[in-house]
PDB file of C-alpha atoms in Angstrom:
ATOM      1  CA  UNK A 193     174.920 114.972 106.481  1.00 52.00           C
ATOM      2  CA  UNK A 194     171.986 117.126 107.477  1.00 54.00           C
ATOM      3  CA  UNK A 195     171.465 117.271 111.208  1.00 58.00           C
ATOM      4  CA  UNK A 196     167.126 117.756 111.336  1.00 69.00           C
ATOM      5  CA  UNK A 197     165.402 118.364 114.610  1.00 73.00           C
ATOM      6  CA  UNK A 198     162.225 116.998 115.033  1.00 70.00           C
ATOM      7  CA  UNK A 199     159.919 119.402 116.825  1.00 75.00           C
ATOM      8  CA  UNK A 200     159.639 118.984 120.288  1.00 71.00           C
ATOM      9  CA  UNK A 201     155.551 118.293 119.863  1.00 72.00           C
ATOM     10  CA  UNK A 202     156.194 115.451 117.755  1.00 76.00           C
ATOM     11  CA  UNK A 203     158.534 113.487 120.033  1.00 79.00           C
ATOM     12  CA  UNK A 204     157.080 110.250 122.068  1.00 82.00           C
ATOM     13  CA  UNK A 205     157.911 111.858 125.249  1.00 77.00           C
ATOM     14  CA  UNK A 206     156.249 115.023 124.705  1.00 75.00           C
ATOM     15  CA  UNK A 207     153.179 113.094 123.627  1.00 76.00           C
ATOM     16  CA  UNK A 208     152.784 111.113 126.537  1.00 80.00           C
ATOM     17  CA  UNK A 209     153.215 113.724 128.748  1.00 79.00           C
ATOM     18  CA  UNK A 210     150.460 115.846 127.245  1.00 73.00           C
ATOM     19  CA  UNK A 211     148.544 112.621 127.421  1.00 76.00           C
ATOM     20  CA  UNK A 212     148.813 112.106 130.668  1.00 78.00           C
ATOM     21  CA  UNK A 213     147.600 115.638 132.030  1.00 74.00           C
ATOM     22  CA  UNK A 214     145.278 115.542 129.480  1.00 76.00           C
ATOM     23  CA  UNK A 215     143.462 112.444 131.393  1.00 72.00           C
ATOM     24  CA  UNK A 216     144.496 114.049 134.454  1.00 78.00           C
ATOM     25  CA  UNK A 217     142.760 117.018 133.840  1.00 76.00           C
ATOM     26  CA  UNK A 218     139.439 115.615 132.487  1.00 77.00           C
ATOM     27  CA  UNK A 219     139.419 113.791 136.107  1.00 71.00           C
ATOM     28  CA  UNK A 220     139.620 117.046 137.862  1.00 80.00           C
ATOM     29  CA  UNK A 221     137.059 118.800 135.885  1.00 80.00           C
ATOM     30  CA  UNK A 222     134.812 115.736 136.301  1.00 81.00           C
ATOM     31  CA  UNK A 223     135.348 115.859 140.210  1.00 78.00           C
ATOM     32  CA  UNK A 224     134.543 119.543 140.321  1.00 85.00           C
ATOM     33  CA  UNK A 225     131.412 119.222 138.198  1.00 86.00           C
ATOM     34  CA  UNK A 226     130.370 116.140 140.475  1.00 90.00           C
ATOM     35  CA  UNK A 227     130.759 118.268 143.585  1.00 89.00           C
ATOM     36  CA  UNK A 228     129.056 121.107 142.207  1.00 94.00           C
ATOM     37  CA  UNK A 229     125.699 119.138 141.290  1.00 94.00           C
ATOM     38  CA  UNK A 230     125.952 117.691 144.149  1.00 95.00           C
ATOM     39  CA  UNK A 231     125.862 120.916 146.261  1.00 96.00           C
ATOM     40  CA  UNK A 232     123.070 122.586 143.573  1.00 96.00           C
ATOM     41  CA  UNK A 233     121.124 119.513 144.597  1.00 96.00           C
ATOM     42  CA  UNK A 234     121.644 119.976 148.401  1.00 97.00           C
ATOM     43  CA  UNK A 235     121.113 123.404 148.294  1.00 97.00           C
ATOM     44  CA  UNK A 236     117.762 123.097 146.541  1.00 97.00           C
ATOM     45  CA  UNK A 237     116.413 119.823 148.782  1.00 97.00           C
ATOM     46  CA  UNK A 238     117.507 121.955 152.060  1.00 97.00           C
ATOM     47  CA  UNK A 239     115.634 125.016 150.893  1.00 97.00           C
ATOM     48  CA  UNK A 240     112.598 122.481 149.960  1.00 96.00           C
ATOM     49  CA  UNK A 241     111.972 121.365 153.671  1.00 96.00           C
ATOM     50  CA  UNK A 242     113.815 124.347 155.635  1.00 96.00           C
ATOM     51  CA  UNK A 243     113.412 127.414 153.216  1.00 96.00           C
ATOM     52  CA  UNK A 244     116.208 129.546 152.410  1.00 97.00           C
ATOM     53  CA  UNK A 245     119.649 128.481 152.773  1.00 96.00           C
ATOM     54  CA  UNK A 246     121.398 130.771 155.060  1.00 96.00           C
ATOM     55  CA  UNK A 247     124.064 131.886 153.380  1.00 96.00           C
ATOM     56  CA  UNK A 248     127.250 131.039 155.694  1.00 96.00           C
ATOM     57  CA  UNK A 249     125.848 127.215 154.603  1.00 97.00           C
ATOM     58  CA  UNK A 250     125.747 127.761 151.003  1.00 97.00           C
ATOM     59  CA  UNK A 251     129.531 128.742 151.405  1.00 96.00           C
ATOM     60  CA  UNK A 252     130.198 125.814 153.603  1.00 96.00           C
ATOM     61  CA  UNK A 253     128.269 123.452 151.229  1.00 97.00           C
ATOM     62  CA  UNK A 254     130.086 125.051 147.913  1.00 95.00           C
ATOM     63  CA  UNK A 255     133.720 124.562 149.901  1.00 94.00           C
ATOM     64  CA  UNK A 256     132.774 120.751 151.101  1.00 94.00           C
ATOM     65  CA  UNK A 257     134.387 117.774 149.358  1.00 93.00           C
ATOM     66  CA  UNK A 258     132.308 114.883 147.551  1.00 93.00           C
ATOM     67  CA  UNK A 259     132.264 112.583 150.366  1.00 95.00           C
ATOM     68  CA  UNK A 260     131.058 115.623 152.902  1.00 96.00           C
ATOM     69  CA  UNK A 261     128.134 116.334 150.443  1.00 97.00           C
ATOM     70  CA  UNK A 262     127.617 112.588 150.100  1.00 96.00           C
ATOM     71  CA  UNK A 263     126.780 112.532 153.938  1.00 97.00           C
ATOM     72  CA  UNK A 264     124.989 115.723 154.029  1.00 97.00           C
ATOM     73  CA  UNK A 265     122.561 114.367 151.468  1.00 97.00           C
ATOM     74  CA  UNK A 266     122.373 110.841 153.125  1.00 96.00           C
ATOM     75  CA  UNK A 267     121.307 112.838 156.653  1.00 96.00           C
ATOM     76  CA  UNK A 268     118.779 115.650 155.126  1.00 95.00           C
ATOM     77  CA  UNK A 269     115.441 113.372 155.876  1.00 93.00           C
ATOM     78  CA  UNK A 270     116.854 113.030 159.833  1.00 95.00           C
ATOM     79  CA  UNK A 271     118.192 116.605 160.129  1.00 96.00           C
ATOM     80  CA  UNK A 272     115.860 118.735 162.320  1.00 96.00           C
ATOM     81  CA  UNK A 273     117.269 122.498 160.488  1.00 96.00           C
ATOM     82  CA  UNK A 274     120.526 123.268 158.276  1.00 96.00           C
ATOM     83  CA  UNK A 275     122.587 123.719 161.616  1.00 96.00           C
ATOM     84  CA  UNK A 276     121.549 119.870 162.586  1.00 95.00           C
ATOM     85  CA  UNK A 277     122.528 118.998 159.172  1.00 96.00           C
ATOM     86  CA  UNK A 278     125.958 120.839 158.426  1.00 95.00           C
ATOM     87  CA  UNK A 279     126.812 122.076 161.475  1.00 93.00           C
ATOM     88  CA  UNK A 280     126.779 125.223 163.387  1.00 92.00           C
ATOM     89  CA  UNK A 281     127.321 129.026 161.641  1.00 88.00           C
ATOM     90  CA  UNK A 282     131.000 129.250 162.523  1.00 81.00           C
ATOM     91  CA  UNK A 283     132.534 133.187 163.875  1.00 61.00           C
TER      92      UNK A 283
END
């Protein structure tokens, strides 16, 4: 009897694996794309009512998670300046 071996891409294990970071993956590349409109947005409504965006906050604002740049944008119509807003140039 001939002993075949089924390639390893074809097995049901294999398959769901790849599956599985293949959904895990789209997730993370929709996060980052989230966060980074969300920043491009915050970036361009801070430099609407303060002018140019210093650019220690740019780097904060590019580094901050979803829900950071979910409050930023909630507070921009009560901030007095970027600093009120986001906080203090740091070093």
């Amino acid at each position: 009897m001939l002993n075949l071996l089924t390639p390893i891409q074809e097995t049901r294990a294999y398959q769901s694996i790849f599956a599985e970071g293949k959904v895990e993956g789209e997730a993370e590349g929709e996060a980052k794309g989230k966060a980074k409109g969300k920043a491009s947005t915050l970036k361009r409504q801070l430099t609407r009512r303060f002018g140019p965006v210093p650019t220690w906050a740019e780097q904060r604002i590019d580094a901050a998670t979803v829900a950071q740049l979910d409050s930023w944008l909630d507070g921009i119509f009560d901030a007095a300046n970027v600093e009120d807003l986001i906080g203090p140039e740091s070093g």
